[in-house]
mmCIF file of C-alpha atoms in Angstrom:
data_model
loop_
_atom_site.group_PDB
_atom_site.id
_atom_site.type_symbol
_atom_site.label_atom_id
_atom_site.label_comp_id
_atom_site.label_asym_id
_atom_site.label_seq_id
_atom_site.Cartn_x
_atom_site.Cartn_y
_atom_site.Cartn_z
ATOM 1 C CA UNK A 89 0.000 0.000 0.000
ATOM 2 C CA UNK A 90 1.387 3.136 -1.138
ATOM 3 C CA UNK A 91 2.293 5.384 2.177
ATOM 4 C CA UNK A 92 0.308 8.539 2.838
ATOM 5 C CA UNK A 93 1.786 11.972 2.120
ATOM 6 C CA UNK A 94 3.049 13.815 5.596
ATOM 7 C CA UNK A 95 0.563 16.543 6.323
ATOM 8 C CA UNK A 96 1.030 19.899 5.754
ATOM 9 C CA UNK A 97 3.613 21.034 8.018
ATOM 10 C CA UNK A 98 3.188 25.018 9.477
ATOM 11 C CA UNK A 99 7.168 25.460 9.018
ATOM 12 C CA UNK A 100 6.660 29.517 10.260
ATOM 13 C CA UNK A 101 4.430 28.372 13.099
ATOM 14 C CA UNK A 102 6.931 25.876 14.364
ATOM 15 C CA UNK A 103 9.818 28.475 15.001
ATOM 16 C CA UNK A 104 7.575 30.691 15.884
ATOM 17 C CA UNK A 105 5.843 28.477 18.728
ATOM 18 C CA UNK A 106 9.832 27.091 19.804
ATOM 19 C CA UNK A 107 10.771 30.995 20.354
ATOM 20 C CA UNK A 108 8.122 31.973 22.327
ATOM 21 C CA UNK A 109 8.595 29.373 24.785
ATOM 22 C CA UNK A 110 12.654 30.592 24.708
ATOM 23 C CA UNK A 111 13.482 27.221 23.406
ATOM 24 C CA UNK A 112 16.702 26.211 21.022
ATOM 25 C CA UNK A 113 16.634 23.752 18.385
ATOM 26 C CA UNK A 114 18.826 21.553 20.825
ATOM 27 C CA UNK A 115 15.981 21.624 23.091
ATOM 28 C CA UNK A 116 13.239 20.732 20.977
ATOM 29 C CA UNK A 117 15.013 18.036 20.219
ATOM 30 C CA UNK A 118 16.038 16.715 23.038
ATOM 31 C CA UNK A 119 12.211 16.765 24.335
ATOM 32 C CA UNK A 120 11.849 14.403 20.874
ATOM 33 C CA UNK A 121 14.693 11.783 21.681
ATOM 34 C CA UNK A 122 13.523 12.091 25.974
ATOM 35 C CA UNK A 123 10.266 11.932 25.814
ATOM 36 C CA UNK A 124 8.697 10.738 22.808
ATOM 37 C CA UNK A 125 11.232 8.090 21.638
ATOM 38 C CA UNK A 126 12.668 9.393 18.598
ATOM 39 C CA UNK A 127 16.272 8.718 19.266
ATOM 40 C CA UNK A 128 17.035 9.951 15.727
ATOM 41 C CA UNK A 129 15.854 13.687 16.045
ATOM 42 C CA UNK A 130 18.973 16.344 15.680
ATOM 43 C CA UNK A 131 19.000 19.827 16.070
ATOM 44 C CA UNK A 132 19.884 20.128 12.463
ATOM 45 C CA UNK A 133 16.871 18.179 11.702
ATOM 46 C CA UNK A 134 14.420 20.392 13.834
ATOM 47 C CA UNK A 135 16.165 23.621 12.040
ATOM 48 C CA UNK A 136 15.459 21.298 8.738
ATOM 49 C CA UNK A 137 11.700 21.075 9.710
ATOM 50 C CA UNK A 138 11.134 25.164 10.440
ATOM 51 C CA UNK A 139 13.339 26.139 6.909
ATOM 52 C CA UNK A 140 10.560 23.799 5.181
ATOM 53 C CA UNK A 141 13.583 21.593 3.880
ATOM 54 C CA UNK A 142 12.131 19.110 5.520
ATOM 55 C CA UNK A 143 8.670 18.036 7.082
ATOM 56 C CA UNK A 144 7.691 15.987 9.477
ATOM 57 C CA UNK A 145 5.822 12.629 9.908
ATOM 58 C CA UNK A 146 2.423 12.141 11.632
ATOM 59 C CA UNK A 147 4.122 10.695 14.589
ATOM 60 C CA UNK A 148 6.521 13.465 14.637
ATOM 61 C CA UNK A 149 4.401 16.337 14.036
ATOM 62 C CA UNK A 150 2.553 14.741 17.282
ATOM 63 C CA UNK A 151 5.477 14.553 19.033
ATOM 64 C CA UNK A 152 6.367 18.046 18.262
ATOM 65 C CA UNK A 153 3.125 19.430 19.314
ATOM 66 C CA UNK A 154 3.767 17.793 22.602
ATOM 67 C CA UNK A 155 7.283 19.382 23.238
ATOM 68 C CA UNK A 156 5.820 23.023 21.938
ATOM 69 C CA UNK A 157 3.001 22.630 23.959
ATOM 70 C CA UNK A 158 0.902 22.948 21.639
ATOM 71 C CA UNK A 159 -2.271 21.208 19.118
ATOM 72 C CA UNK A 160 -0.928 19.344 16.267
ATOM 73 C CA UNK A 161 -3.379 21.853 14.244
ATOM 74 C CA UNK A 162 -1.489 24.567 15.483
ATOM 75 C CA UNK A 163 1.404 23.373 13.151
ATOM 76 C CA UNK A 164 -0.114 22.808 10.132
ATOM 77 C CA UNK A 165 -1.390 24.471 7.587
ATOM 78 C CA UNK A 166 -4.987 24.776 6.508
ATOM 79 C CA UNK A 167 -6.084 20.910 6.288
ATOM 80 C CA UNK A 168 -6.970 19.307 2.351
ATOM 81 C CA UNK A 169 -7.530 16.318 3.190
ATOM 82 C CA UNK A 170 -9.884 13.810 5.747
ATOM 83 C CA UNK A 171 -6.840 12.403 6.866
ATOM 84 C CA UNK A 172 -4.904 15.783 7.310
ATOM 85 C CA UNK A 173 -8.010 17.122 9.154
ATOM 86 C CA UNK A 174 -8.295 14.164 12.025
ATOM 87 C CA UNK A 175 -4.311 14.881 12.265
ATOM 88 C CA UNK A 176 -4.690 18.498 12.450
ATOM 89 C CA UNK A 177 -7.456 17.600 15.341
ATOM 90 C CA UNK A 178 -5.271 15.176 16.834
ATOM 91 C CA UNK A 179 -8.414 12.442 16.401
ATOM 92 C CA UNK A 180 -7.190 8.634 16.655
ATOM 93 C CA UNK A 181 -8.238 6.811 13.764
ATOM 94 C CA UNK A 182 -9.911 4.391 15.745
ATOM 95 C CA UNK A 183 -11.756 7.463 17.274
ATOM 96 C CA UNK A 184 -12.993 8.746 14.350
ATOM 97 C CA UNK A 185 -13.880 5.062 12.876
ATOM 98 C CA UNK A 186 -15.583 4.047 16.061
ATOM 99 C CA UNK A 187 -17.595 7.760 16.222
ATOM 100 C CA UNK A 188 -19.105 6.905 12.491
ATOM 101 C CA UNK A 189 -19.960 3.531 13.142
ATOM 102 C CA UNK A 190 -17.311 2.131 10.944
ATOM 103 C CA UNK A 191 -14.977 -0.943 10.112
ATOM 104 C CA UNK A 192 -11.252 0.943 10.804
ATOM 105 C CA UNK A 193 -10.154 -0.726 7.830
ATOM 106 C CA UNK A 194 -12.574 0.893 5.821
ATOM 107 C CA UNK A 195 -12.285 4.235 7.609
ATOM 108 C CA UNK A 196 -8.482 4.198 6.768
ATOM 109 C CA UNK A 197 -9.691 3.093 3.033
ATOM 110 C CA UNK A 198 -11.470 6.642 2.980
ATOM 111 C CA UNK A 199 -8.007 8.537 3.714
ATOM 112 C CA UNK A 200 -5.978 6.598 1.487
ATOM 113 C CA UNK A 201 -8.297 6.507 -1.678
ATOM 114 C CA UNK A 202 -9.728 9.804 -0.498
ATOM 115 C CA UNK A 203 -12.899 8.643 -1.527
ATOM 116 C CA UNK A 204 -16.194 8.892 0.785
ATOM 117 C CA UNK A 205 -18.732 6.545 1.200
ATOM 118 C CA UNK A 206 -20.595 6.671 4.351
ATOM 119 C CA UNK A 207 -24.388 7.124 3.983
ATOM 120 C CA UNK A 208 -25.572 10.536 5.621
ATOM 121 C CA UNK A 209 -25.745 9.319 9.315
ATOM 122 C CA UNK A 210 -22.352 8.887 8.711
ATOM 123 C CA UNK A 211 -21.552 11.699 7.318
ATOM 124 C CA UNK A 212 -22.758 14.130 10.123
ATOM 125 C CA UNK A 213 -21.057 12.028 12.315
ATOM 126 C CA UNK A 214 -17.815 12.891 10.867
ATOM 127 C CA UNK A 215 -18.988 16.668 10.561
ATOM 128 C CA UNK A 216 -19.361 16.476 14.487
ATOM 129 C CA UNK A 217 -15.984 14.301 15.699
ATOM 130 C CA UNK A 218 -13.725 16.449 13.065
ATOM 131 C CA UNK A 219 -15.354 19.586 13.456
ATOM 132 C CA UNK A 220 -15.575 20.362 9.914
ATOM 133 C CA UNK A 221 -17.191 23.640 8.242
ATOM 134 C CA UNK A 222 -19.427 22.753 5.675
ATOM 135 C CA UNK A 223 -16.958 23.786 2.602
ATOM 136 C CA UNK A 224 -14.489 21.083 4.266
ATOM 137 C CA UNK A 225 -17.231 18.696 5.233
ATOM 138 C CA UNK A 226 -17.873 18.906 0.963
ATOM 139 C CA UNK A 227 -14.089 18.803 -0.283
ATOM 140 C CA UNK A 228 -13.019 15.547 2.082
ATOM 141 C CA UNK A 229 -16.056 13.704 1.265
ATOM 142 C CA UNK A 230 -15.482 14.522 -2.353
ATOM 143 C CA UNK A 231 -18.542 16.348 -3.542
ATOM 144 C CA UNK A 232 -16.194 19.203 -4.588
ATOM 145 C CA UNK A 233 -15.909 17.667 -8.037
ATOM 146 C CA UNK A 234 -19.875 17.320 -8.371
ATOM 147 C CA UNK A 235 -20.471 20.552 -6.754
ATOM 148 C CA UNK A 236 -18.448 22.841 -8.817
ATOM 149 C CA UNK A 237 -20.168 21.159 -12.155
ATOM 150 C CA UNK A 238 -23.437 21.924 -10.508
ATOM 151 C CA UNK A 239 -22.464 25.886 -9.636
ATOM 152 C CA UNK A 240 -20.545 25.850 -13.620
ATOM 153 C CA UNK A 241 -24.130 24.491 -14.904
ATOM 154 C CA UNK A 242 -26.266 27.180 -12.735
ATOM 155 C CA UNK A 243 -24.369 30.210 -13.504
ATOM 156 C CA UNK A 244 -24.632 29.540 -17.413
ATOM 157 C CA UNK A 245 -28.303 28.287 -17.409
ATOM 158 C CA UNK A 246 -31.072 28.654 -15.516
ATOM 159 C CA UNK A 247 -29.885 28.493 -11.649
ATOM 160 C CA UNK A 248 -33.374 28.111 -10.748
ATOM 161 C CA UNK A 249 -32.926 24.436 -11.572
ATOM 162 C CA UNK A 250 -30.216 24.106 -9.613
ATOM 163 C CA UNK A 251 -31.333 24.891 -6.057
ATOM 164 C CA UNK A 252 -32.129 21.326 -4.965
ATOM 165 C CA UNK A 253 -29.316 19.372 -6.515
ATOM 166 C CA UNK A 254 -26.737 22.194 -5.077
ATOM 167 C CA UNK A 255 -28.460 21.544 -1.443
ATOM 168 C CA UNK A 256 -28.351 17.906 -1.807
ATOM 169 C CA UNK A 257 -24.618 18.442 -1.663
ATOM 170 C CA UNK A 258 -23.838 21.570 0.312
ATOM 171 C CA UNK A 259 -27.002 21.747 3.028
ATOM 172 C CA UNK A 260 -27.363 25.451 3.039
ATOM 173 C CA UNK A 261 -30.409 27.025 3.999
ATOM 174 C CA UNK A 262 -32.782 27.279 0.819
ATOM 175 C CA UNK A 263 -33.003 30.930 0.896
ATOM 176 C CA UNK A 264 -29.636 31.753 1.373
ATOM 177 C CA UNK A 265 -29.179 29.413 -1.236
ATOM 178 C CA UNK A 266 -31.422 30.571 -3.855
ATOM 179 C CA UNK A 267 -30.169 34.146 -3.011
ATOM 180 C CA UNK A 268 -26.289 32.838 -3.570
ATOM 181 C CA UNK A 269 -27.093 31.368 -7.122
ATOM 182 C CA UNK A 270 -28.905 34.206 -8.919
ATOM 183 C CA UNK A 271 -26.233 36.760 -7.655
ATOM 184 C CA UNK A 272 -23.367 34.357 -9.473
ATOM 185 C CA UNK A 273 -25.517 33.755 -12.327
ATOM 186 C CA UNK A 274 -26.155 37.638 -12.494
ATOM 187 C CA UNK A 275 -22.484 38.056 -11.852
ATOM 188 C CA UNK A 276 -21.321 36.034 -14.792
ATOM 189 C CA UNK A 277 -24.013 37.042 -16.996
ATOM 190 C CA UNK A 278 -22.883 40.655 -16.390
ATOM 191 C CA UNK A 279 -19.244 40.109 -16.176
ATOM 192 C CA UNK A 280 -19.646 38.440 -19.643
ATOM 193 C CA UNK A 281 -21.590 41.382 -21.097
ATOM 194 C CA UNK A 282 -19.556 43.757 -19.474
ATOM 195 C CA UNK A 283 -16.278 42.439 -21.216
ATOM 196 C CA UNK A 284 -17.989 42.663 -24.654
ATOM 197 C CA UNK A 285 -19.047 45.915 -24.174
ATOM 198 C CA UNK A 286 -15.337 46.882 -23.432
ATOM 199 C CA UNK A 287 -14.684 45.916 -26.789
ATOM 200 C CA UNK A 288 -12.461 42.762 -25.881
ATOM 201 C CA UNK A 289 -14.437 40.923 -28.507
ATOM 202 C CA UNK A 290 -16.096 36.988 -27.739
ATOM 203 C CA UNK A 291 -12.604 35.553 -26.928
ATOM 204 C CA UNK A 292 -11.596 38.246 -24.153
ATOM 205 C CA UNK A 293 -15.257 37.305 -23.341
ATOM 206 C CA UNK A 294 -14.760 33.878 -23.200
ATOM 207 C CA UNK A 295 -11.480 34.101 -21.604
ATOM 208 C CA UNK A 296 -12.677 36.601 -18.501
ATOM 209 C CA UNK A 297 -15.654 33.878 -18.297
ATOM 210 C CA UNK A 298 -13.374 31.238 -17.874
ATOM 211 C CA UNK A 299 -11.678 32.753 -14.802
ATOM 212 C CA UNK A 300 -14.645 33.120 -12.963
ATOM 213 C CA UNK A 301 -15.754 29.668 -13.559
ATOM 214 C CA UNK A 302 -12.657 28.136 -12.280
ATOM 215 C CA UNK A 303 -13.210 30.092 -8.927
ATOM 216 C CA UNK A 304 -16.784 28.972 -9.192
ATOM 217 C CA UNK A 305 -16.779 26.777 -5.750
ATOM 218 C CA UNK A 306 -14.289 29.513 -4.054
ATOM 219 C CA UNK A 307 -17.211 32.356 -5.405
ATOM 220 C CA UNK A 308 -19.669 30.153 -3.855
ATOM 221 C CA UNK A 309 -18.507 29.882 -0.248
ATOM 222 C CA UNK A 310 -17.633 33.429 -0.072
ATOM 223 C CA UNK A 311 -21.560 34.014 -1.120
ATOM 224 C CA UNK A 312 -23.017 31.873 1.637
ATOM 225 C CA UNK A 313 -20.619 32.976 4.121
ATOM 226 C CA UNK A 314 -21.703 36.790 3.312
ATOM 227 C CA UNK A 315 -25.077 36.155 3.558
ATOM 228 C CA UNK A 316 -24.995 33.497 6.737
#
């Protein structure tokens, strides 16, 4: 089995963390050999870690937390994954697998393929025991890829059609909702007609339309957030 990436590692937040507690390199990683077993752990290799050279492993980014005194989410940048969000929550597997009603194997399945399939009891479950906001909850149970051909669909046709397949996936309210997807259809319509009438021509047009529809889900969030 192929192994998983190392999460994203906060290399800024790391130094910055180790000063504030008046700490050297040498001491951070002495806390790593003492305390948490990793007889390996160097200065050199802690400086490695906050120059971004380097990252560390799960178990080390754990470790690390524990000798900064701080949460493992604290050192790592904003979370992509389902498996970099139960690190960044410092969430057992077995936690998380036991909290959805779910085989561990399968659970660890999930992070590896990165592919979703608990039925919707599930799913809320993992909402609640990760903690996710609803844009993450939709990108680590991978509706982004359905969602942003939903929003791409809405915003060129009729969005009115749209409303309850866009819900089924994202679970906004349905007046927010409905609010969000006429002012990006009205957005695009009018960004597209604006552009023409700048005399860019159908390709400058096409082009400027384009942009906007490859920040459709990033447009979208920003909506709902204004308006919720």
């Amino acid at each position: 089995m192929r192994q998983p990436s190392a999460p994203p590692f906060n290399a800024p937040a790391a130094r910055r963390l180790r000063a504030a507690l008046g700490m050297g390199p040498e001491h951070v990683a002495y806390g790593l050999r003492a305390s948490y077993g990793l007889p390996y752990v160097t200065p050199d290799l802690v400086i490695a870690w906050e120059r971004g050279v380097a990252a560390p492993s799960s178990p080390e980014l754990t470790a690390l937390a524990g000798v900064l005194w701080c949460s493992p989410g604290e050192l790592l940048g904003r979370p992509q994954t389902l498996r970099e969000h139960r690190i960044a929550r410092a969430v057992a597997p077995e936690d998380v697998a036991h909290a959805v009603g779910m085989d561990l194997r399968a659970y660890l399945r999930a992070e590896e393929s990165r592919q979703w399939k608990g039925n919707e009891r599930q799913s809320a479950a993992l909402a609640r025991v990760l903690d996710l906001a609803l844009p993450d909850f939709v990108a680590v149970t991978g509706r982004e890829a359905r969602l942003a051909e939903l929003l791409h669909s809405a915003v060129t046709t009729r969005w009115q059609a749209y409303v309850r397949p866009v819900r089924k996936l994202a679970p906004v309210d349905a007046e927010v909702l409905e609010g969000v997807l006429q002012e990006l259809h009205q957005d695009y319509q009018g960004h597209m007609a604006a552009t023409l009438s700048w005399g860019g021509g159908s390709r400058s047009a096409s082009r400027s339309g384009q942009e906007f529809l490859d920040r459709i889900v990033e447009n979208f969030w920003t909506a709902v957030e204004q308006r919720t």
